[in-house]
PDB file of C-alpha atoms in Angstrom:
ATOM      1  CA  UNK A   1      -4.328  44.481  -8.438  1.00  0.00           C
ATOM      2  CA  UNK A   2      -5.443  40.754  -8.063  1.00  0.00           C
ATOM      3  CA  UNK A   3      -3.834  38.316  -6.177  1.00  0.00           C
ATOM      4  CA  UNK A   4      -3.295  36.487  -9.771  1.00  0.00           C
ATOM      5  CA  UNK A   5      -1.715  39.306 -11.188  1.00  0.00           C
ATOM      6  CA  UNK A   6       0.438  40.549  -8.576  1.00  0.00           C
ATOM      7  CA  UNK A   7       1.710  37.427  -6.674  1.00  0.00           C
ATOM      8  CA  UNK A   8       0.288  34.495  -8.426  1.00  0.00           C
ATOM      9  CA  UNK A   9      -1.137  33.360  -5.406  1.00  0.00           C
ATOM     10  CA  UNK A  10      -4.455  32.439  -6.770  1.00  0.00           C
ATOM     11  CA  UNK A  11      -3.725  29.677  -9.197  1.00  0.00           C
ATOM     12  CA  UNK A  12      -0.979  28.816  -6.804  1.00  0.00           C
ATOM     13  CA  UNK A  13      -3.592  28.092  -4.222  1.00  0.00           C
ATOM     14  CA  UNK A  14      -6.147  26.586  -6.847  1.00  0.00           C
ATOM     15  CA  UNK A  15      -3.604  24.132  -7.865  1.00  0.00           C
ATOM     16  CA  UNK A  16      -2.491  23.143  -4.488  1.00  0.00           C
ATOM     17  CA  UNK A  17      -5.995  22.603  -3.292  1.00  0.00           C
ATOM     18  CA  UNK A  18      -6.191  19.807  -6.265  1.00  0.00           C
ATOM     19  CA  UNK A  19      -3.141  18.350  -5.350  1.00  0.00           C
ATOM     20  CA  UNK A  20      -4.280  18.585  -1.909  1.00  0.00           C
ATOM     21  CA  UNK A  21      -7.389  16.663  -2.782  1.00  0.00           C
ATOM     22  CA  UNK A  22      -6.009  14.231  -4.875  1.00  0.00           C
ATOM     23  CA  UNK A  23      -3.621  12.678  -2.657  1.00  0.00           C
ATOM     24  CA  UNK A  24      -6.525  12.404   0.243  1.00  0.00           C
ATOM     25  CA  UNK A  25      -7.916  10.611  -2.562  1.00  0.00           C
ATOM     26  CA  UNK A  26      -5.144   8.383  -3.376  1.00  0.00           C
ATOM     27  CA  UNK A  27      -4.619   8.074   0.327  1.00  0.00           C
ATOM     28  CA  UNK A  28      -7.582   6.718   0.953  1.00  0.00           C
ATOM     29  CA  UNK A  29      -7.475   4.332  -1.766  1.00  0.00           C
ATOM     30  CA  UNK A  30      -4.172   2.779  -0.509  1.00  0.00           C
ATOM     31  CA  UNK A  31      -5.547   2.234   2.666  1.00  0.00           C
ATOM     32  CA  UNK A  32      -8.903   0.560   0.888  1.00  0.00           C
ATOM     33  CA  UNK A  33      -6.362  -1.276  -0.474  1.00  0.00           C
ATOM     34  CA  UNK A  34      -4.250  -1.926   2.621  1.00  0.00           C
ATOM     35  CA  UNK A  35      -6.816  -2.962   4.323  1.00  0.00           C
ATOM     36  CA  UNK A  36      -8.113  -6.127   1.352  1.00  0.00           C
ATOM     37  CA  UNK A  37      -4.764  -7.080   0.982  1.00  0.00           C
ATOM     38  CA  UNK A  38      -4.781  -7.787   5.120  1.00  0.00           C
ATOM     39  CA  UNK A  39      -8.059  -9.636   4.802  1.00  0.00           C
ATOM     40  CA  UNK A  40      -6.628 -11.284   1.811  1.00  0.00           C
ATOM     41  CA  UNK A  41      -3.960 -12.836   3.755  1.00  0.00           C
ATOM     42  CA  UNK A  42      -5.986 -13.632   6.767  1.00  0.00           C
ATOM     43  CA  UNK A  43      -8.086 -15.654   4.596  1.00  0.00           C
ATOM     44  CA  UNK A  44      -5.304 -17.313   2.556  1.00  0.00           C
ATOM     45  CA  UNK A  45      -3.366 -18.509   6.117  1.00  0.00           C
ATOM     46  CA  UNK A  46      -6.819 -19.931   7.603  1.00  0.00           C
ATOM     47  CA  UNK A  47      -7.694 -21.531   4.388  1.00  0.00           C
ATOM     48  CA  UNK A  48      -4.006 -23.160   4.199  1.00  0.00           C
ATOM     49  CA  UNK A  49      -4.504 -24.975   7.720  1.00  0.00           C
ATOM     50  CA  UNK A  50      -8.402 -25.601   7.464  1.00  0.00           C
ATOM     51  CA  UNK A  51      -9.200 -29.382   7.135  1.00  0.00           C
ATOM     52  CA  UNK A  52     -12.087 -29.222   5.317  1.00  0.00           C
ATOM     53  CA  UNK A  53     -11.328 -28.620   1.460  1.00  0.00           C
ATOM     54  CA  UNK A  54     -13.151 -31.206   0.308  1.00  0.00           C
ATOM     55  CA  UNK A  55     -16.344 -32.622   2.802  1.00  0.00           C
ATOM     56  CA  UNK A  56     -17.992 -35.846   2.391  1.00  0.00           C
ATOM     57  CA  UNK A  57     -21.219 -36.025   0.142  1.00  0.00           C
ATOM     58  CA  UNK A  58     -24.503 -37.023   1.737  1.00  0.00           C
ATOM     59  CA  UNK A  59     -25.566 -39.012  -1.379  1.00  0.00           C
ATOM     60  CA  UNK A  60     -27.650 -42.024  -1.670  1.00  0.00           C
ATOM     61  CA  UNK A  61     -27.983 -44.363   1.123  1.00  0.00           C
ATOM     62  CA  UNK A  62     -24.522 -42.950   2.582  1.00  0.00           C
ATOM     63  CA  UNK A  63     -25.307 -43.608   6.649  1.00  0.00           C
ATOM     64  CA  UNK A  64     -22.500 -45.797   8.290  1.00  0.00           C
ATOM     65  CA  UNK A  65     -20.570 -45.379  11.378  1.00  0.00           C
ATOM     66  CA  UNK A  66     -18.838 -42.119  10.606  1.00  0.00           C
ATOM     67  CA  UNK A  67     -21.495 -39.262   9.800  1.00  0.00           C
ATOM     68  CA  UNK A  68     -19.343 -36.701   8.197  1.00  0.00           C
ATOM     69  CA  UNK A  69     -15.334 -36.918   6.543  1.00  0.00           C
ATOM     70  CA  UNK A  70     -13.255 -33.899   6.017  1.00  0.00           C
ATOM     71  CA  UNK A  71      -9.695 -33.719   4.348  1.00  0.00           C
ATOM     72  CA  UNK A  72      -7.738 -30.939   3.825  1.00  0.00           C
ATOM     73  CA  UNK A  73      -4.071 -30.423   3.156  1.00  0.00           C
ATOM     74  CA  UNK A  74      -2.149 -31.505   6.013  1.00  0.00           C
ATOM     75  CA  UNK A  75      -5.062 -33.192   8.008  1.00  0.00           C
ATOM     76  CA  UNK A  76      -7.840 -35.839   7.582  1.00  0.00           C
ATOM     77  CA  UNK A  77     -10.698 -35.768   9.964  1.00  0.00           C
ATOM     78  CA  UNK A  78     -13.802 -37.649  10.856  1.00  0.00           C
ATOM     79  CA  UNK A  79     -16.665 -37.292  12.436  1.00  0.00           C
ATOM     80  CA  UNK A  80     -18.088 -39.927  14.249  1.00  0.00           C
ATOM     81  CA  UNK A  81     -21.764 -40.922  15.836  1.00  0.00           C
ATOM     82  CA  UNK A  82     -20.823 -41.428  19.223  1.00  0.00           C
ATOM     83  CA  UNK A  83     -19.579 -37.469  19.031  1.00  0.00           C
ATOM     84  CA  UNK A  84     -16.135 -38.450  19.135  1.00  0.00           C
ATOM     85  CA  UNK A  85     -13.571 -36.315  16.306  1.00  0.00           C
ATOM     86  CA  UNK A  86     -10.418 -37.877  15.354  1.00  0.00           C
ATOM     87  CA  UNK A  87      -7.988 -36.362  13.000  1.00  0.00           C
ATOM     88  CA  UNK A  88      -4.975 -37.888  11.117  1.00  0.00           C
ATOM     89  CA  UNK A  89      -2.246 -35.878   9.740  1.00  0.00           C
ATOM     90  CA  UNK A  90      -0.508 -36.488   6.381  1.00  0.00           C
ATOM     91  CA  UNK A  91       3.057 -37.154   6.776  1.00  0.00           C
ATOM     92  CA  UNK A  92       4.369 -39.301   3.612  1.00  0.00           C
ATOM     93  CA  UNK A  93       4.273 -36.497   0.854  1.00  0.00           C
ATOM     94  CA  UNK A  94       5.431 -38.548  -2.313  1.00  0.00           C
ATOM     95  CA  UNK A  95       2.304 -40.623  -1.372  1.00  0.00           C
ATOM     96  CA  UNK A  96      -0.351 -37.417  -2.372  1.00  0.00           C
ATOM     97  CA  UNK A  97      -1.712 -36.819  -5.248  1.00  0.00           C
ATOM     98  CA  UNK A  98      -0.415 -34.265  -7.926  1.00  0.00           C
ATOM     99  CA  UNK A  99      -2.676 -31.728  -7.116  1.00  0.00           C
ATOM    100  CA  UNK A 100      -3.136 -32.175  -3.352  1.00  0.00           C
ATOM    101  CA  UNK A 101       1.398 -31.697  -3.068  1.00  0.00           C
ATOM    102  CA  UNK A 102       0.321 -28.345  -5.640  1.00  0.00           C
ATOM    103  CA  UNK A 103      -1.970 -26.716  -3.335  1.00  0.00           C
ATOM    104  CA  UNK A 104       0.447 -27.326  -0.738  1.00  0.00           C
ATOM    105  CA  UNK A 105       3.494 -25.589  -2.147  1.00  0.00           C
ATOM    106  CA  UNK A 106       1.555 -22.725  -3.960  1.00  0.00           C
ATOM    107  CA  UNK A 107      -0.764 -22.187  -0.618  1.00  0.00           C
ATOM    108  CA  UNK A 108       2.500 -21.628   1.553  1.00  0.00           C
ATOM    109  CA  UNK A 109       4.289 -19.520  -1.424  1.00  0.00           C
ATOM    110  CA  UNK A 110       0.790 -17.546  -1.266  1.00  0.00           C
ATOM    111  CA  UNK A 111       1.086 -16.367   2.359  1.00  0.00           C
ATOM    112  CA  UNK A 112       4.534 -15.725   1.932  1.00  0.00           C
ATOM    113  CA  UNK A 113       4.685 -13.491  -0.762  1.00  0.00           C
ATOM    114  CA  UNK A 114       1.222 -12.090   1.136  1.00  0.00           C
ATOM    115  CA  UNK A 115       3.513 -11.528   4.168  1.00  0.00           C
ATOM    116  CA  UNK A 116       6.268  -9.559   2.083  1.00  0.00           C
ATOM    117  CA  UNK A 117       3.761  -7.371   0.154  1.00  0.00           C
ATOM    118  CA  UNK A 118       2.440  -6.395   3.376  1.00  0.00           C
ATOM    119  CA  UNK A 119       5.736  -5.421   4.862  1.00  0.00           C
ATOM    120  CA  UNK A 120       6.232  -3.328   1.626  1.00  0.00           C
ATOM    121  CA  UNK A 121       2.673  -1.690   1.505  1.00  0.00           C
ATOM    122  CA  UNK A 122       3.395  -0.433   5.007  1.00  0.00           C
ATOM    123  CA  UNK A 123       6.648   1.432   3.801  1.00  0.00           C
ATOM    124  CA  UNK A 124       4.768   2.425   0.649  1.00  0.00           C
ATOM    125  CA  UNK A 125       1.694   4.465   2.345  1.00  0.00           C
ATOM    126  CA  UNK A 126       1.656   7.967   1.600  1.00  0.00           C
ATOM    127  CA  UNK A 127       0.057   8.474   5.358  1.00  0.00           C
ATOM    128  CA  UNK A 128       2.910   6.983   7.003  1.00  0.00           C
ATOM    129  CA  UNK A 129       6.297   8.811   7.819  1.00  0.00           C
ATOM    130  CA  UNK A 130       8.785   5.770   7.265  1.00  0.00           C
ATOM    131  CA  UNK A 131       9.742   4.175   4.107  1.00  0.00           C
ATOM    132  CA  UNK A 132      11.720   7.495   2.839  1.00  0.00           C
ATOM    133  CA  UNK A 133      10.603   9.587   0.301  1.00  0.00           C
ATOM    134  CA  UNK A 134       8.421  10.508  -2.282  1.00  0.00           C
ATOM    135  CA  UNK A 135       9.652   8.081  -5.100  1.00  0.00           C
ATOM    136  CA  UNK A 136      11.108   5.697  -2.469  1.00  0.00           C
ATOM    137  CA  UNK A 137       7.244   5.048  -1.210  1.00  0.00           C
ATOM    138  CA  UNK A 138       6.109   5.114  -5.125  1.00  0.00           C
ATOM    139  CA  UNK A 139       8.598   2.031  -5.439  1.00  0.00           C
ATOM    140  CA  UNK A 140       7.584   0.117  -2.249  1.00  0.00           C
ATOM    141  CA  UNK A 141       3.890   0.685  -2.927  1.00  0.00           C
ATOM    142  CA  UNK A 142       3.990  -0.560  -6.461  1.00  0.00           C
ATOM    143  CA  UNK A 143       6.711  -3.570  -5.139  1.00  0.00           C
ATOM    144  CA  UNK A 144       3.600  -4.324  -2.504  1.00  0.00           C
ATOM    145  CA  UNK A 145       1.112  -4.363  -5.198  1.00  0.00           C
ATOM    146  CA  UNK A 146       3.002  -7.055  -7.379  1.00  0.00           C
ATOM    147  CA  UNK A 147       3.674  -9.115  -4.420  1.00  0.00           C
ATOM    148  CA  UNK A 148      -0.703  -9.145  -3.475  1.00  0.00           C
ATOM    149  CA  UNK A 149      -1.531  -9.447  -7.133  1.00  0.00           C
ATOM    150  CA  UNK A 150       1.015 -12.711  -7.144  1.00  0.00           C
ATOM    151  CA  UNK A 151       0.017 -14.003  -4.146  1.00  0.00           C
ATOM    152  CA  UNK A 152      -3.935 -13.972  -4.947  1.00  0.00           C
ATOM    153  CA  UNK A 153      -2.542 -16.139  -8.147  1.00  0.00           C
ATOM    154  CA  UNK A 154      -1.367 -18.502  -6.326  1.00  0.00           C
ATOM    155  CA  UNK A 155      -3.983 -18.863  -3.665  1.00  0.00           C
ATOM    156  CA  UNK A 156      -6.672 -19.047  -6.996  1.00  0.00           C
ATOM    157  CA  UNK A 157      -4.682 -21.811  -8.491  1.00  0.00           C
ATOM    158  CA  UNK A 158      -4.787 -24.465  -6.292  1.00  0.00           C
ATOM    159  CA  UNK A 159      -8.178 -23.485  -5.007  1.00  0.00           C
ATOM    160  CA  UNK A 160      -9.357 -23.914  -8.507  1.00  0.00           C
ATOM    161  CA  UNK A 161      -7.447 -27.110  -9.061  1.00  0.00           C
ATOM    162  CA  UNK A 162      -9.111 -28.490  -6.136  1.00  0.00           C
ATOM    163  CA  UNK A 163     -12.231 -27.768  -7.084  1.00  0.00           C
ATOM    164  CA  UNK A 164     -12.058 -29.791 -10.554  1.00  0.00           C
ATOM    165  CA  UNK A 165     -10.371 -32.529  -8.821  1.00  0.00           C
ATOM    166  CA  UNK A 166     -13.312 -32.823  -6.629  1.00  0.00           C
ATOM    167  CA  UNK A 167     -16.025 -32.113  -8.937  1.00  0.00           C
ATOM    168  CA  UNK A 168     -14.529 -34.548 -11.430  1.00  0.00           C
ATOM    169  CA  UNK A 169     -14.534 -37.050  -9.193  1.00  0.00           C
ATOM    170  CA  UNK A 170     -17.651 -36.430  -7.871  1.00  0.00           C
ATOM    171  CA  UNK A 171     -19.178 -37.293 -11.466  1.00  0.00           C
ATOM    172  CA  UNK A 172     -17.844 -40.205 -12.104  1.00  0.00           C
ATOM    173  CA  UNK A 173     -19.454 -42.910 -12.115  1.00  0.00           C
ATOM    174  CA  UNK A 174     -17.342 -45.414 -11.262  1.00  0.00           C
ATOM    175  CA  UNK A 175     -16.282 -43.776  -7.835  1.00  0.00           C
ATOM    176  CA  UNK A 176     -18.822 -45.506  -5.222  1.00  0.00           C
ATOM    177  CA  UNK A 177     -21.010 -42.828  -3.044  1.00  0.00           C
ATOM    178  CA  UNK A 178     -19.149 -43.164  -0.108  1.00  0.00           C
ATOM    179  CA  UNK A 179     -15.635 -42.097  -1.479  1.00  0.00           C
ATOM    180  CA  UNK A 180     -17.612 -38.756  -3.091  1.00  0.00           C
ATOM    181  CA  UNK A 181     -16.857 -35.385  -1.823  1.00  0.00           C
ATOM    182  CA  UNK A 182     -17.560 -32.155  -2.571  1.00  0.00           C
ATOM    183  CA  UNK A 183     -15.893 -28.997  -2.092  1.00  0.00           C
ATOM    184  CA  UNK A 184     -15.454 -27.989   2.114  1.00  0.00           C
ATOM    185  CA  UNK A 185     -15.511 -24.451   3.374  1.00  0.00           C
ATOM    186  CA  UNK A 186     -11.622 -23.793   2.734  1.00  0.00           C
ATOM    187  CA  UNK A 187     -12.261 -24.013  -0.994  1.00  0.00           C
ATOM    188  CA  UNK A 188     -14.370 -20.714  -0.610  1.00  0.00           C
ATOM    189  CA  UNK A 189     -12.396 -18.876   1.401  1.00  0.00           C
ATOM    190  CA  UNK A 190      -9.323 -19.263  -0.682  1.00  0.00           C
ATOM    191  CA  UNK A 191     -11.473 -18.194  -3.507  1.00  0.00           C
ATOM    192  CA  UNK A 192     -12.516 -15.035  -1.621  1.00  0.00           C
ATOM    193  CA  UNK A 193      -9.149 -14.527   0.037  1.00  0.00           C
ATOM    194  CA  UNK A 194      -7.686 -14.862  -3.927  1.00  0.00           C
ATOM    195  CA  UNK A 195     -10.578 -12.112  -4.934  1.00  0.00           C
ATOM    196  CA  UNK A 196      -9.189  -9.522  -1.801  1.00  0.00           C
ATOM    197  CA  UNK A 197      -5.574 -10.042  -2.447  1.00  0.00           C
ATOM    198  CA  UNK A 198      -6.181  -8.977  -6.592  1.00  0.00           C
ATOM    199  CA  UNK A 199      -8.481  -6.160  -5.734  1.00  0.00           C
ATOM    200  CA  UNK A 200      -5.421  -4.921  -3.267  1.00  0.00           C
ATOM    201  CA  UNK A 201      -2.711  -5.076  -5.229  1.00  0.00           C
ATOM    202  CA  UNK A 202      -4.351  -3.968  -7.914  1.00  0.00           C
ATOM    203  CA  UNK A 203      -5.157  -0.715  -5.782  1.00  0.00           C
ATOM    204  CA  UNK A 204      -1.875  -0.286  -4.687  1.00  0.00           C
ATOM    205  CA  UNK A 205      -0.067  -0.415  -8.075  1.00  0.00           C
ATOM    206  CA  UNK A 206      -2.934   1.734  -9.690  1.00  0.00           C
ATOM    207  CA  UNK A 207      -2.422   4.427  -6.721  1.00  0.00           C
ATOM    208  CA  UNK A 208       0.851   5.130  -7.960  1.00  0.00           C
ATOM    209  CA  UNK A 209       0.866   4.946 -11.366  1.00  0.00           C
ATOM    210  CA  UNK A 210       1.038   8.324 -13.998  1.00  0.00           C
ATOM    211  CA  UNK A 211       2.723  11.679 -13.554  1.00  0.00           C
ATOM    212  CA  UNK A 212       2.847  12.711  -9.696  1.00  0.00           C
ATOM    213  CA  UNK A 213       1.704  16.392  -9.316  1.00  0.00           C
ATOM    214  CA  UNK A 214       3.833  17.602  -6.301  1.00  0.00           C
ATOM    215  CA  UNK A 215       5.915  19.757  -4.778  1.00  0.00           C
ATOM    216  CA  UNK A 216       8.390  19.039  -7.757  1.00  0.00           C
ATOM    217  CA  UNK A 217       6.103  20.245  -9.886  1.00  0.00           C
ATOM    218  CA  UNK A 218       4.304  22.567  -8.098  1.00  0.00           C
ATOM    219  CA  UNK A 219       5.470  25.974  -6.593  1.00  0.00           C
ATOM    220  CA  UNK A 220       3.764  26.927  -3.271  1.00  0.00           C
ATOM    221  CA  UNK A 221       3.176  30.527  -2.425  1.00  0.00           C
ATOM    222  CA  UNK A 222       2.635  31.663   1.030  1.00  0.00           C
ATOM    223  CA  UNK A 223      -0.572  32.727   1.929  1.00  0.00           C
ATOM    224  CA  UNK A 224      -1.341  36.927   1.112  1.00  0.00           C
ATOM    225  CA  UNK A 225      -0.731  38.554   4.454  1.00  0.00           C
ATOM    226  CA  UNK A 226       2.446  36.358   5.548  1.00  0.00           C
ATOM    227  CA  UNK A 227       3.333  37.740   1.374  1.00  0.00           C
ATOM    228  CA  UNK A 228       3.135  41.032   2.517  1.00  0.00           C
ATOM    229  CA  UNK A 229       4.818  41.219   5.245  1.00  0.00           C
ATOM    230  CA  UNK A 230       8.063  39.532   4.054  1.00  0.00           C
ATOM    231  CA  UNK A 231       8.095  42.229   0.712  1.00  0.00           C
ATOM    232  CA  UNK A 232       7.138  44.795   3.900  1.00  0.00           C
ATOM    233  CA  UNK A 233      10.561  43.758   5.931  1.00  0.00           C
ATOM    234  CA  UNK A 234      12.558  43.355   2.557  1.00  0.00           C
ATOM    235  CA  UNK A 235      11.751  47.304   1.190  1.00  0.00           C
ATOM    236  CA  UNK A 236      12.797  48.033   4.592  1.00  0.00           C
ATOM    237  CA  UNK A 237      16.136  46.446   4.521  1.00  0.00           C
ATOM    238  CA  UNK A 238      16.662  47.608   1.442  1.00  0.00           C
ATOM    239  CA  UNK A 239      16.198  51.279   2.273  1.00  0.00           C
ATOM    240  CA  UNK A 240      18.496  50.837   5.227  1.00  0.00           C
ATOM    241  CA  UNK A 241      21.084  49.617   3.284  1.00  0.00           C
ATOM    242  CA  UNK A 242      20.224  52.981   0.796  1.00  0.00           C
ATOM    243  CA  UNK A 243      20.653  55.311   3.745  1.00  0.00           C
ATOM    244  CA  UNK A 244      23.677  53.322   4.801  1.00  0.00           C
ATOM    245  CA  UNK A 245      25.683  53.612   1.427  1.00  0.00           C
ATOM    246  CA  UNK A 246      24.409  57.221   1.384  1.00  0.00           C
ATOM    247  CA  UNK A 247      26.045  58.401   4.175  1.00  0.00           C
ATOM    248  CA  UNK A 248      29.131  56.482   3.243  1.00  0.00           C
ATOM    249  CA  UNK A 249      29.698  58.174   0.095  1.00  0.00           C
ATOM    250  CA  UNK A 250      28.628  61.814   1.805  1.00  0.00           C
ATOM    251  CA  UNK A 251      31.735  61.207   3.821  1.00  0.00           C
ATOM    252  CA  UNK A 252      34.833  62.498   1.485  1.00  0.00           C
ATOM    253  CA  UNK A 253      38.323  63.052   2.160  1.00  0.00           C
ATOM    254  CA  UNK A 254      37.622  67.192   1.263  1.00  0.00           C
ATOM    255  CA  UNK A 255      35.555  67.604   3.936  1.00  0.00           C
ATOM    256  CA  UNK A 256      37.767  66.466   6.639  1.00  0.00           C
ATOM    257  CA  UNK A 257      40.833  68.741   6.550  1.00  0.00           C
ATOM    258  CA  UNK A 258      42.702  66.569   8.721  1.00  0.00           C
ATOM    259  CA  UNK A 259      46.060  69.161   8.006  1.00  0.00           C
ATOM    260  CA  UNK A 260      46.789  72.684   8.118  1.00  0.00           C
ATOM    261  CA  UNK A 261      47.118  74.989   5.504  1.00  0.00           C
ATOM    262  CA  UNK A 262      49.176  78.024   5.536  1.00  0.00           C
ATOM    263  CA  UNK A 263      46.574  80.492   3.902  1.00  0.00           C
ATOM    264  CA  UNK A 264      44.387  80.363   6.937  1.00  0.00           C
ATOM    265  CA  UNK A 265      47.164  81.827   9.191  1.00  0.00           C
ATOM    266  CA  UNK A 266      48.229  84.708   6.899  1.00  0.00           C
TER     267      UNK A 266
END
């Protein structure tokens, strides 16, 4: 007979091949994933303390004692001719702007939630033995993904707040040249660290999303010859067991005269 008609084994085997393949796949993925969502918040935690979100423009005839101005969101710093680099922090809060105390809060929120997805999407990879089990990691890993796609939200909305801040005041008119600025480095690496951090989550909720083919779902044979030799050892048993209750039952109280009877003396 075939394997398919006798055991099952072959579509047993077929199917857990798939499976097999699939959650490499999915594996993979999550650590794609894993991986983003680290760069993500790397780039979100150096954009936060970077003092350059918005640089001086070199417009016009702008040439005075300081060559370049930076200001970011806990820092201003200058450069100077002479070489020299001084830097002020930003203590008074109330005294910022709207959207400079915004980018402050939702930058900081950002890394945090960044932090906590990435606590979760370590408990939530399938290639990892912590963080329980099968629907236990399905729950972290989707609980990770929510955290990255929230925290790439709030590293895009300040960055993008910034950057129509700066461009608005760039164009108008009435701001001289040397108070113009345009967007610093920071600006673009929040952008990119916003783009990493969506991409991640995204992976990780999309990873474990639909019906889970498993071993709830799924029986697993043994393979042929390890088959055979457990239905081998099982006929066995059983025909000692046979031969056992056979010789039991052969044993009956007429064939062991046990007494005496009087007809074999007379």
């Amino acid at each position: 007979m075939l394997p398919d008609e006798e055991t099952g084994y072959g579509s047993s085997s077929s199917s857990s091949s798939i499976y097999v393949k699939r959650r490499m796949a999915s594996t993979g993925m999550q650590i794609f994933g894993f991986v983003l969502a680290l760069l993500g918040i790397m780039g979100a935690m150096v954009a936060t303390l970077l003092p350059n979100w918005k640089v001086s423009a070199d417009v016009g005839s702008n040439i005075i004692t300081a060559i370049s101005q930076m200001q970011g969101l806990w820092m201003d710093c200058t450069w100077y001719s002479t070489g020299m680099f001084s830097c002020t922090l930003k203590y008074s809060v109330l005294s910022l702007p709207a959207y400079l105390q915004t980018a402050r809060t939702t930058m900081v929120l950002c890394c945090v939630l960044a932090a906590m997805g990435l606590c979760l999407a370590s408990l939530g990879l399938k290639c990892t033995r912590w963080g329980g089990g099968r629907r236990s990691k399905r729950h972290a890993a989707i609980a990770s993904g929510g955290c990255f796609v929230a925290a790439g939200f709030l590293c895009l909305v300040p960055a993008s707040w910034f950057t129509n801040e700066v461009i608005t005041n760039f164009l108008d008119s009435s701001v001289p040249e040397s108070n113009k600025f345009e967007p610093g480095g920071a600006v673009y690496v929040a952008f990119v660290s916003a783009g990493f951090l969506f991409v991640g989550g995204s992976i990780f909720c999309m990873s474990c999303s639909g019906k889970r083919h498993g071993p709830q779902d799924l029986v697993l044979l043994p393979p042929p010859d390890k088959l055979l030799l457990q239905q081998q050892q099982q006929q066995l048993l059983q025909q000692q067991q046979q031969e056992l209750q056979h010789q039991y039952c052969s044993l009956s109280p007429l064939d062991n005269k046990t007494g005496y009877s009087l007809q074999d003396y007379v």
